[in-house]
Tab-separated table of C-alpha atoms and ligand atoms in Angstrom:
chain	number	residue	atom	x	y	z
A	1	MET	CA	-30.304	2.581	8.845
A	2	ARG	CA	-29.899	5.346	6.274
A	3	THR	CA	-26.959	7.583	5.363
A	4	THR	CA	-25.507	9.522	2.455
A	5	VAL	CA	-22.375	7.426	1.863
A	6	ALA	CA	-22.042	3.781	2.879
A	7	VAL	CA	-18.349	2.998	3.293
A	8	ILE	CA	-17.464	-0.710	3.252
A	9	GLY	CA	-14.164	-1.480	4.997
A	10	ALA	CA	-12.113	0.266	7.679
A	11	GLY	CA	-8.655	-0.089	6.210
A	12	PRO	CA	-6.756	3.089	5.349
A	13	ALA	CA	-9.057	3.827	2.389
A	14	GLY	CA	-12.347	3.533	4.286
A	15	LEU	CA	-11.076	5.267	7.416
A	16	LEU	CA	-9.586	8.247	5.605
A	17	LEU	CA	-12.671	8.574	3.414
A	18	ALA	CA	-14.857	8.634	6.512
A	19	ARG	CA	-12.668	11.378	7.978
A	20	LEU	CA	-12.809	13.453	4.787
A	21	LEU	CA	-16.588	13.102	4.583
A	22	ASP	CA	-16.955	13.980	8.285
A	23	ASN	CA	-14.838	17.091	7.682
A	24	ALA	CA	-17.039	18.056	4.734
A	25	GLY	CA	-20.210	17.499	6.721
A	26	ILE	CA	-21.352	14.601	4.531
A	27	GLY	CA	-23.107	11.810	6.439
A	28	ASN	CA	-21.537	8.374	6.246
A	29	VAL	CA	-21.482	4.995	7.960
A	30	VAL	CA	-18.486	2.635	7.960
A	31	LEU	CA	-18.993	-1.139	8.036
A	32	GLU	CA	-15.951	-3.256	8.952
A	33	SER	CA	-16.072	-7.042	9.107
A	34	ARG	CA	-13.196	-7.493	11.600
A	35	ASP	CA	-12.839	-6.252	15.166
A	36	ARG	CA	-10.969	-3.098	16.143
A	37	ALA	CA	-7.898	-4.885	17.535
A	38	TYR	CA	-7.458	-6.841	14.313
A	39	VAL	CA	-7.657	-3.736	12.120
A	40	GLU	CA	-5.184	-1.895	14.371
A	41	GLN	CA	-2.616	-4.706	14.436
A	42	ARG	CA	-2.614	-5.953	10.830
A	43	GLN	CA	1.010	-5.498	9.659
A	44	ARG	CA	1.263	-4.020	6.209
A	45	ALA	CA	2.614	-0.862	4.663
A	46	GLY	CA	5.293	1.346	6.110
A	47	ILE	CA	6.056	4.094	3.619
A	48	LEU	CA	3.946	7.194	3.055
A	49	GLU	CA	4.535	9.198	-0.091
A	50	HIS	CA	4.992	12.937	0.165
A	51	GLY	CA	1.417	13.609	-0.988
A	52	THR	CA	-0.049	10.976	1.341
A	53	ALA	CA	1.498	12.631	4.381
A	54	GLU	CA	0.135	15.969	3.156
A	55	ALA	CA	-3.338	14.489	2.658
A	56	LEU	CA	-3.334	13.108	6.210
A	57	ARG	CA	-2.246	16.486	7.564
A	58	ALA	CA	-4.916	18.306	5.554
A	59	ALA	CA	-7.508	15.899	6.966
A	60	GLY	CA	-6.396	16.773	10.504
A	61	ALA	CA	-4.981	13.280	10.977
A	62	GLY	CA	-1.257	14.020	10.800
A	63	GLU	CA	-0.420	15.134	14.304
A	64	ARG	CA	1.136	11.905	15.624
A	65	MET	CA	2.632	11.119	12.203
A	66	ASP	CA	4.467	14.462	12.350
A	67	ARG	CA	5.667	13.707	15.875
A	68	GLU	CA	6.621	10.044	15.528
A	69	GLY	CA	6.983	9.375	11.791
A	70	LEU	CA	10.470	9.297	10.322
A	71	PRO	CA	11.038	11.557	7.295
A	72	HIS	CA	13.374	9.792	4.849
A	73	ASP	CA	15.377	11.744	2.303
A	74	GLY	CA	16.843	8.743	0.548
A	75	ILE	CA	16.813	5.045	-0.225
A	76	GLU	CA	19.748	2.768	-0.878
A	77	LEU	CA	20.104	0.449	-3.851
A	78	ARG	CA	22.438	-2.443	-3.155
A	79	PHE	CA	23.673	-4.689	-5.931
A	80	ASP	CA	26.871	-6.340	-7.061
A	81	ARG	CA	28.320	-5.680	-3.551
A	82	ARG	CA	27.860	-1.917	-4.163
A	83	ARG	CA	25.878	0.670	-2.233
A	84	HIS	CA	24.187	3.573	-3.989
A	85	ARG	CA	22.103	6.230	-2.265
A	86	VAL	CA	19.214	7.854	-4.152
A	87	ASP	CA	18.803	11.388	-2.811
A	88	LEU	CA	15.046	11.917	-3.091
A	89	PRO	CA	14.665	15.674	-2.399
A	90	ALA	CA	17.674	16.568	-4.574
A	91	LEU	CA	16.105	14.750	-7.537
A	92	THR	CA	12.465	15.765	-7.055
A	93	GLY	CA	12.572	19.396	-5.990
A	94	GLY	CA	12.299	18.652	-2.296
A	95	LYS	CA	10.013	15.617	-1.993
A	96	TYR	CA	10.656	12.907	0.571
A	97	VAL	CA	8.809	9.929	2.084
A	98	THR	CA	7.766	9.210	5.673
A	99	VAL	CA	8.163	5.953	7.554
A	100	TYR	CA	4.944	5.642	9.559
A	101	ALA	CA	3.254	2.277	9.769
A	102	GLN	CA	-0.182	1.605	8.309
A	103	THR	CA	-1.194	0.262	11.727
A	104	GLU	CA	-0.520	3.708	13.204
A	105	VAL	CA	-2.388	5.536	10.406
A	106	CYS	CA	-5.385	3.285	11.101
A	107	LYS	CA	-5.173	3.788	14.890
A	108	ASP	CA	-5.085	7.572	14.451
A	109	LEU	CA	-8.055	7.612	12.069
A	110	ILE	CA	-10.104	5.245	14.238
A	111	ALA	CA	-9.467	7.389	17.326
A	112	LEU	CA	-10.556	10.548	15.472
A	113	ARG	CA	-13.652	8.872	14.122
A	114	LEU	CA	-14.753	7.491	17.460
A	115	ALA	CA	-14.125	10.863	19.132
A	116	ASP	CA	-16.148	13.086	16.800
A	117	GLY	CA	-17.280	11.247	13.668
A	118	GLY	CA	-20.219	9.235	12.436
A	119	PRO	CA	-20.873	5.537	13.049
A	120	LEU	CA	-18.037	3.025	12.605
A	121	LEU	CA	-19.349	-0.500	13.066
A	122	PHE	CA	-16.814	-3.246	13.736
A	123	GLU	CA	-17.734	-6.895	13.192
A	124	ALA	CA	-20.256	-5.701	10.608
A	125	GLU	CA	-19.726	-7.742	7.475
A	126	ALA	CA	-21.119	-6.441	4.199
A	127	LEU	CA	-22.810	-9.304	2.360
A	128	ALA	CA	-23.785	-7.571	-0.881
A	129	VAL	CA	-24.258	-4.219	-2.583
A	130	GLU	CA	-27.671	-3.987	-4.225
A	131	GLY	CA	-29.211	-1.474	-6.609
A	132	ALA	CA	-25.915	0.152	-7.621
A	133	GLU	CA	-27.565	1.254	-10.887
A	134	THR	CA	-30.444	2.975	-9.041
A	135	ALA	CA	-30.622	6.270	-7.132
A	136	ALA	CA	-31.105	4.316	-3.889
A	137	PRO	CA	-28.400	1.686	-3.485
A	138	ARG	CA	-28.288	-0.570	-0.389
A	139	VAL	CA	-25.708	-2.568	1.464
A	140	ARG	CA	-26.872	-5.767	3.108
A	141	TYR	CA	-24.725	-6.596	6.117
A	142	ARG	CA	-24.558	-8.826	9.178
A	143	HIS	CA	-24.011	-7.283	12.599
A	144	GLY	CA	-24.513	-8.768	16.057
A	145	GLY	CA	-25.907	-11.957	14.537
A	146	ARG	CA	-28.637	-10.092	12.605
A	147	GLU	CA	-28.939	-9.215	8.958
A	148	GLU	CA	-29.444	-5.490	8.388
A	149	VAL	CA	-29.758	-3.079	5.463
A	150	LEU	CA	-27.920	0.227	5.081
A	151	GLU	CA	-29.723	2.523	2.651
A	152	CYS	CA	-27.719	5.332	1.090
A	153	ASP	CA	-27.088	7.614	-1.878
A	154	TYR	CA	-23.604	6.261	-2.664
A	155	VAL	CA	-21.605	3.165	-1.773
A	156	VAL	CA	-17.817	3.219	-1.657
A	157	GLY	CA	-16.237	-0.231	-1.650
A	158	CYS	CA	-13.047	0.134	0.404
A	159	ASP	CA	-13.123	-3.548	1.326
A	160	GLY	CA	-9.783	-4.632	-0.053
A	161	TYR	CA	-8.831	-7.368	-2.479
A	162	TRP	CA	-11.069	-10.005	-0.823
A	163	GLY	CA	-14.111	-7.747	-0.420
A	164	VAL	CA	-17.637	-8.078	-1.853
A	165	ALA	CA	-18.202	-4.623	-3.392
A	166	ARG	CA	-16.456	-5.492	-6.656
A	167	GLU	CA	-18.906	-8.370	-7.173
A	168	ALA	CA	-21.723	-5.851	-7.701
A	169	VAL	CA	-20.171	-4.737	-10.993
A	170	PRO	CA	-21.547	-6.955	-13.776
A	171	GLN	CA	-18.769	-9.029	-15.309
A	172	ALA	CA	-19.763	-7.937	-18.792
A	173	LEU	CA	-18.895	-4.349	-17.846
A	174	SER	CA	-15.624	-5.133	-16.038
A	175	ARG	CA	-12.140	-5.450	-17.371
A	176	VAL	CA	-9.681	-7.183	-15.074
A	177	SER	CA	-5.954	-6.994	-15.788
A	178	GLU	CA	-3.753	-9.258	-13.698
A	179	ARG	CA	-0.244	-10.517	-13.216
A	180	THR	CA	0.841	-13.116	-10.701
A	181	TYR	CA	4.467	-13.607	-9.787
A	182	PRO	CA	6.145	-16.957	-9.091
A	183	PHE	CA	7.608	-15.498	-5.912
A	184	ALA	CA	6.418	-13.974	-2.629
A	185	TRP	CA	7.815	-11.896	0.239
A	186	LEU	CA	8.670	-13.400	3.584
A	187	GLY	CA	8.364	-10.458	5.999
A	188	ILE	CA	9.626	-10.170	9.552
A	189	LEU	CA	9.349	-7.693	12.394
A	190	ALA	CA	12.278	-7.762	14.790
A	191	ASP	CA	13.044	-6.043	18.086
A	192	VAL	CA	16.319	-4.504	16.966
A	193	PRO	CA	17.221	-1.017	15.756
A	194	PRO	CA	17.419	-0.906	11.933
A	195	SER	CA	20.961	-1.524	10.663
A	196	HIS	CA	20.778	1.501	8.386
A	197	ASP	CA	18.929	4.791	8.787
A	198	GLU	CA	17.316	4.530	5.330
A	199	LEU	CA	15.618	1.665	3.465
A	200	VAL	CA	17.892	-0.720	1.567
A	201	TYR	CA	16.588	-2.400	-1.614
A	202	ALA	CA	18.957	-5.235	-2.543
A	203	ARG	CA	19.255	-7.129	-5.818
A	204	HIS	CA	21.178	-10.372	-5.372
A	205	ASP	CA	21.661	-13.612	-7.324
A	206	ARG	CA	19.921	-15.399	-4.441
A	207	GLY	CA	16.909	-13.075	-4.714
A	208	PHE	CA	15.627	-9.699	-3.547
A	209	ALA	CA	15.939	-8.427	0.025
A	210	LEU	CA	14.542	-5.278	1.636
A	211	LEU	CA	15.650	-3.769	4.879
A	212	SER	CA	13.014	-1.448	6.290
A	213	MET	CA	11.875	-0.242	9.690
A	214	ARG	CA	8.849	0.734	11.715
A	215	THR	CA	10.488	2.841	14.440
A	216	PRO	CA	14.067	3.627	15.481
A	217	VAL	CA	14.032	0.402	17.524
A	218	LEU	CA	11.967	-1.884	15.272
A	219	THR	CA	13.309	-3.505	12.109
A	220	ARG	CA	11.042	-4.668	9.278
A	221	ALA	CA	12.689	-6.816	6.597
A	222	TYR	CA	11.626	-8.895	3.614
A	223	LEU	CA	13.138	-11.739	1.574
A	224	GLN	CA	12.029	-12.907	-1.848
A	225	VAL	CA	10.916	-16.552	-1.470
A	226	PRO	CA	9.172	-18.961	-3.869
A	227	ALA	CA	5.379	-18.553	-4.141
A	228	GLY	CA	3.624	-20.909	-1.757
A	229	THR	CA	6.374	-20.755	0.896
A	230	ASP	CA	5.228	-21.415	4.469
A	231	ALA	CA	6.709	-18.840	6.871
A	232	ALA	CA	7.083	-21.577	9.490
A	233	ASP	CA	9.636	-23.307	7.225
A	234	TRP	CA	12.128	-20.531	7.902
A	235	SER	CA	13.853	-20.391	11.289
A	236	ASP	CA	14.881	-16.992	12.627
A	237	THR	CA	18.555	-17.864	12.136
A	238	GLU	CA	17.963	-18.900	8.530
A	239	ILE	CA	16.205	-15.584	7.857
A	240	TRP	CA	19.013	-13.489	9.332
A	241	ASP	CA	21.662	-15.570	7.523
A	242	GLU	CA	19.844	-15.086	4.220
A	243	LEU	CA	19.420	-11.330	4.791
A	244	ASP	CA	23.130	-11.159	5.557
A	245	ARG	CA	24.012	-12.906	2.294
A	246	ARG	CA	21.718	-10.842	0.102
A	247	LEU	CA	22.816	-7.551	1.683
A	248	GLU	CA	26.518	-8.323	1.244
A	249	THR	CA	28.696	-5.363	0.275
A	250	ASP	CA	32.346	-4.424	-0.032
A	251	ASP	CA	31.765	-1.580	2.423
A	252	PRO	CA	33.654	-2.666	5.569
A	253	ALA	CA	31.446	-0.409	7.698
A	254	TRP	CA	28.312	-2.478	6.954
A	255	ARG	CA	26.966	-4.861	9.595
A	256	LEU	CA	23.491	-6.390	9.895
A	257	ALA	CA	22.188	-6.194	13.459
A	258	ARG	CA	20.100	-9.210	14.514
A	259	GLY	CA	17.412	-9.382	17.180
A	260	PRO	CA	14.367	-11.352	18.297
A	261	VAL	CA	11.843	-11.905	15.488
A	262	THR	CA	8.355	-11.044	16.765
A	263	ALA	CA	6.278	-11.663	13.610
A	264	LYS	CA	6.724	-13.602	10.391
A	265	SER	CA	4.412	-13.800	7.370
A	266	VAL	CA	4.385	-14.473	3.644
A	267	THR	CA	2.749	-12.115	1.124
A	268	PRO	CA	2.162	-13.232	-2.462
A	269	LEU	CA	3.159	-10.744	-5.151
A	270	ARG	CA	0.466	-9.800	-7.620
A	271	ALA	CA	-0.775	-6.969	-9.779
A	272	HIS	CA	-4.497	-6.543	-10.363
A	273	VAL	CA	-6.606	-3.721	-11.779
A	274	HIS	CA	-10.393	-3.694	-12.000
A	275	GLU	CA	-11.788	-1.238	-14.534
A	276	PRO	CA	-13.875	0.834	-14.353
A	277	MET	CA	-13.697	1.857	-10.696
A	278	ARG	CA	-17.322	2.966	-10.751
A	279	HIS	CA	-20.618	1.311	-11.535
A	280	GLY	CA	-23.657	3.584	-11.128
A	281	ARG	CA	-23.567	4.762	-7.515
A	282	LEU	CA	-20.964	2.223	-6.445
A	283	PHE	CA	-17.367	3.443	-6.353
A	284	LEU	CA	-14.342	1.209	-5.712
A	285	ALA	CA	-11.312	2.545	-3.847
A	286	GLY	CA	-7.947	1.156	-2.754
A	287	ASP	CA	-7.148	-2.545	-2.844
A	288	ALA	CA	-10.783	-3.297	-3.744
A	289	ALA	CA	-9.972	-1.938	-7.200
A	290	HIS	CA	-6.238	-2.488	-7.591
A	291	ILE	CA	-3.267	-4.344	-6.171
A	292	VAL	CA	0.361	-3.470	-6.887
A	293	PRO	CA	3.378	-5.631	-6.098
A	294	PRO	CA	4.753	-4.107	-2.858
A	295	THR	CA	8.239	-3.302	-4.210
A	296	GLY	CA	7.320	0.288	-5.007
A	297	ALA	CA	5.514	0.853	-1.662
A	298	LYS	CA	2.483	2.211	-3.510
A	299	GLY	CA	-0.632	0.328	-2.297
A	300	LEU	CA	-1.608	2.456	0.683
A	301	ASN	CA	-0.703	5.605	-1.209
A	302	LEU	CA	-3.006	4.715	-4.097
A	303	ALA	CA	-5.813	4.025	-1.643
A	304	VAL	CA	-5.350	7.512	-0.179
A	305	GLY	CA	-5.370	9.071	-3.660
A	306	ASP	CA	-8.644	7.347	-4.548
A	307	VAL	CA	-10.552	8.498	-1.497
A	308	VAL	CA	-9.215	12.056	-1.664
A	309	THR	CA	-10.447	12.124	-5.276
A	310	PHE	CA	-13.870	10.752	-4.300
A	311	ALA	CA	-14.374	13.118	-1.357
A	312	ARG	CA	-13.364	16.113	-3.469
A	313	ALA	CA	-15.739	15.066	-6.253
A	314	LEU	CA	-18.725	14.501	-3.986
A	315	THR	CA	-18.108	17.776	-2.163
A	316	ARG	CA	-18.036	19.586	-5.516
A	317	LEU	CA	-21.348	17.996	-6.508
A	318	ARG	CA	-22.937	18.951	-3.193
A	319	ASP	CA	-21.613	22.525	-3.274
A	320	THR	CA	-22.140	23.402	-6.936
A	321	GLY	CA	-24.384	20.720	-8.399
A	322	ASP	CA	-21.584	19.881	-10.857
A	323	PRO	CA	-21.176	16.090	-11.239
A	324	GLY	CA	-18.121	16.455	-13.507
A	325	LEU	CA	-15.498	15.335	-10.992
A	326	LEU	CA	-17.621	12.423	-9.805
A	327	ASP	CA	-18.213	11.304	-13.383
A	328	ALA	CA	-14.471	11.474	-13.995
A	329	TYR	CA	-13.637	9.512	-10.790
A	330	SER	CA	-12.708	6.242	-12.448
A	331	ASP	CA	-10.609	7.798	-15.224
A	332	THR	CA	-8.866	10.188	-12.817
A	333	CYS	CA	-7.915	7.391	-10.422
A	334	LEU	CA	-6.954	4.894	-13.108
A	335	ARG	CA	-4.411	7.245	-14.685
A	336	ARG	CA	-2.518	7.318	-11.394
A	337	VAL	CA	-3.134	3.621	-10.734
A	338	TRP	CA	-1.550	2.591	-14.026
A	339	GLN	CA	1.466	4.811	-13.378
A	340	ALA	CA	1.867	3.087	-10.024
A	341	GLU	CA	1.461	-0.349	-11.635
A	342	ARG	CA	4.102	0.548	-14.205
A	343	PHE	CA	6.484	1.776	-11.523
A	344	SER	CA	5.880	-1.124	-9.125
A	345	CYS	CA	6.206	-3.793	-11.817
A	346	ALA	CA	9.399	-2.160	-13.128
A	347	MET	CA	10.909	-2.029	-9.604
A	348	THR	CA	9.916	-5.664	-9.117
A	349	ALA	CA	11.530	-6.722	-12.404
A	350	LEU	CA	14.670	-4.746	-11.652
A	351	LEU	CA	15.273	-6.247	-8.219
A	352	HIS	CA	13.805	-9.782	-8.092
A	353	ARG	CA	15.335	-12.922	-9.522
A	354	ALA	CA	12.810	-15.019	-11.489
A	355	PRO	CA	13.135	-18.787	-10.929
A	356	ASP	CA	13.993	-19.235	-14.622
A	357	ALA	CA	16.332	-16.228	-14.847
A	358	THR	CA	19.294	-16.692	-17.171
A	359	PRO	CA	22.739	-15.069	-16.873
A	360	PHE	CA	21.534	-12.724	-19.622
A	361	ASP	CA	18.639	-11.585	-17.419
A	362	ASP	CA	21.058	-11.033	-14.542
A	363	ARG	CA	23.272	-8.821	-16.690
A	364	LEU	CA	20.256	-6.825	-17.884
A	365	GLN	CA	19.224	-6.147	-14.281
A	366	LEU	CA	22.711	-5.029	-13.364
A	367	ALA	CA	22.850	-2.791	-16.430
A	368	GLY	CA	19.519	-1.264	-15.394
A	369	LEU	CA	20.811	-0.553	-11.891
A	370	ASP	CA	24.080	0.762	-13.294
A	371	ARG	CA	22.159	3.216	-15.435
A	372	ILE	CA	20.213	4.517	-12.444
A	373	THR	CA	23.441	5.153	-10.572
A	374	ALA	CA	25.216	6.736	-13.552
A	375	VAL	CA	22.554	8.761	-15.386
A	376	ARG	CA	20.731	11.484	-13.525
A	377	SER	CA	17.578	11.321	-15.654
A	378	ALA	CA	17.226	7.589	-14.892
A	379	GLU	CA	17.747	8.205	-11.194
A	380	THR	CA	15.283	11.118	-11.274
A	381	ASP	CA	12.664	8.869	-12.850
A	382	LEU	CA	13.066	6.418	-9.966
A	383	ALA	CA	12.956	9.172	-7.327
A	384	GLU	CA	9.845	10.754	-8.852
A	385	GLY	CA	8.055	7.417	-8.969
A	386	TYR	CA	9.074	6.539	-5.431
A	387	THR	CA	7.985	9.834	-3.863
A	388	GLY	CA	4.686	9.608	-5.729
A	389	PHE	CA	2.656	10.669	-8.715
A	390	PRO	CA	0.443	13.741	-8.403
A	391	LEU	CA	-3.233	13.336	-7.592
A	392	ASP	CA	-4.509	15.158	-10.656
B	1	RFL	P1	-7.361	-2.967	3.255
B	1	RFL	O1	-6.278	-2.432	4.108
B	1	RFL	O2	-7.240	-4.366	2.782
B	1	RFL	O3	-8.717	-2.758	4.033
B	1	RFL	C1	-9.916	-3.371	3.618
B	1	RFL	C2	-10.808	-3.476	4.829
B	1	RFL	O4	-12.066	-3.987	4.440
B	1	RFL	C3	-12.465	-4.980	5.370
B	1	RFL	N1	-13.433	-5.859	4.672
B	1	RFL	C4	-14.764	-5.806	4.880
B	1	RFL	N2	-15.520	-5.039	5.689
B	1	RFL	C5	-16.859	-5.228	5.670
B	1	RFL	N3	-17.481	-6.157	4.885
B	1	RFL	C6	-16.747	-6.954	4.056
B	1	RFL	N4	-17.353	-7.850	3.298
B	1	RFL	C7	-15.326	-6.783	4.032
B	1	RFL	N5	-14.314	-7.387	3.343
B	1	RFL	C8	-13.190	-6.811	3.753
B	1	RFL	C9	-11.164	-5.648	5.763
B	1	RFL	O5	-11.270	-6.341	7.011
B	1	RFL	C10	-10.244	-4.444	5.859
B	1	RFL	O6	-10.256	-3.861	7.131
B	1	RFL	O7	-7.565	-2.075	1.934
B	1	RFL	P2	-7.352	-0.483	1.696
B	1	RFL	O8	-8.012	0.312	2.765
B	1	RFL	O9	-7.680	-0.279	0.281
B	1	RFL	O10	-5.791	-0.252	1.928
B	1	RFL	C11	-4.826	-0.799	1.050
B	1	RFL	C12	-3.536	-1.097	1.809
B	1	RFL	O11	-3.838	-1.876	2.956
B	1	RFL	C13	-2.519	-1.837	0.930
B	1	RFL	O12	-2.540	-1.336	-0.378
B	1	RFL	C14	-1.087	-1.690	1.472
B	1	RFL	O13	-0.959	-2.310	2.718
B	1	RFL	C15	-0.080	-2.286	0.499
B	1	RFL	N6	1.288	-2.269	1.022
B	1	RFL	C16	2.037	-1.120	1.003
B	1	RFL	N7	1.504	0.036	0.546
B	1	RFL	C17	2.225	1.191	0.609
B	1	RFL	O14	1.714	2.220	0.166
B	1	RFL	N8	3.495	1.247	1.134
B	1	RFL	C18	4.097	0.128	1.623
B	1	RFL	O15	5.209	0.235	2.151
B	1	RFL	C19	3.387	-1.116	1.531
B	1	RFL	N9	3.922	-2.256	2.000
B	1	RFL	C20	1.841	-3.444	1.566
B	1	RFL	C21	3.180	-3.401	2.040
B	1	RFL	C22	1.100	-4.616	1.666
B	1	RFL	C23	1.665	-5.738	2.213
B	1	RFL	N10	0.846	-6.876	2.327
B	1	RFL	C24	0.743	-7.652	3.501
B	1	RFL	C25	-0.181	-7.111	1.328
B	1	RFL	C26	3.764	-4.519	2.565
B	1	RFL	C27	3.030	-5.714	2.630
B	1	RFL	C28	3.740	-6.915	3.176
B	2	PHB	C1	7.598	-1.877	4.601
B	2	PHB	O1	8.334	-1.324	5.434
B	2	PHB	O2	6.677	-2.641	4.931
B	2	PHB	C2	7.868	-1.664	3.157
B	2	PHB	C3	8.773	-0.697	2.786
B	2	PHB	C4	9.048	-0.506	1.442
B	2	PHB	C5	8.411	-1.266	0.497
B	2	PHB	C6	7.483	-2.230	0.871
B	2	PHB	C7	7.200	-2.431	2.211
B	2	PHB	O3	8.717	-1.081	-0.809
């Protein structure tokens, strides 16, 4: 098979890229190792930045998001038994975020692609990217029990943290920056309306807790747990009891609503950046190039930024012959990536309790939160980071 752009991976990065290339009339083939049901059910992100929602709309993929997504004008910080609302539009000149699950973004993009786009092959596992330094790169892949080759002009590795695309960049040319955390997130989905109409980020001596949602009748919540925790070690009652403790407040109106837990999983927290994000005709996008700790809700949004940048750059080259944007791809993306790493790591440090935290560390965290609630410039910095950094 032959195409212009070989896209490896049908997560949000690969699927949106395919849509953008389809819209621009640039041929592309998507290879995805898992089956369609798996890709559509994998529970992950829930928060779309202002610019991400706009990018989906501009790609013609925002119709259901605009109907069913929940625009959120604020988040709550909870600490020291206090509640503080951060008013996002008031601090950012009108920006807000949208609660719309990654599963739904993927379903919408898959439906559009299958209706009027190019090939999207499920259960097609990329094995290796070859010839990235040449004008004719190839992706070797396995599909239907046979090994095949996809010949192309460009390869975009959208195959996530565990993918193979990154391996095609020689180690001598790569710089990897990493941080692992000694804690993880235990996440649940529960059939109960969220207890609050905005997200609650809680700092507590027992550890971080996050109250989120997927729909008006579906709660999503997370607890900081030690790295290596097995989700099966936590009963539903223990999870609700712990959420109750960490969300404690002096506000008598507060009550945590409990309901049946339908899914439970543990996500390690890590930060990882692979530089550069380009090698010859191979481009890396999304989690294939960078991971952020989830506290800032940035991962999916960065993936969207990368592929919008790539599609714009390739379209410019096709239309004008100017390779400038494509040559700048890695630098353009990495500027935004490092801002998101900075923001996500700072949010993580502000809200999580390290296993070796001292009373001094606790007081520093509380002072940091106090400053956000008391000083408008500090609160504005948080709101700007949360609603998202500009694409260029
Ligand atoms: P994905 O989603 O991992 O997709 C990669 C795809 O590539 C496929 N693949 C291959 N296909 C072919 N051949 C191979 N050899 C392949 N190897 C892998 C995989 O099957 C998969 O389909 O990466 P992408 O597209 O870059 O998207 C990134 C996002 O998924 C990720 O950053 C976010 O989910 C992170 N994240 C959040 N991001 C946000 O912006 N807001 C949030 O609120 C948010 N919350 C979260 C999160 C991630 C979480 N977990 C589980 C890591 C909450 C959690 C708990
Ligand atoms: C989620 O709902 O999955 C979610 C929300 C906010 C975050 C991370 C994850 O910061």
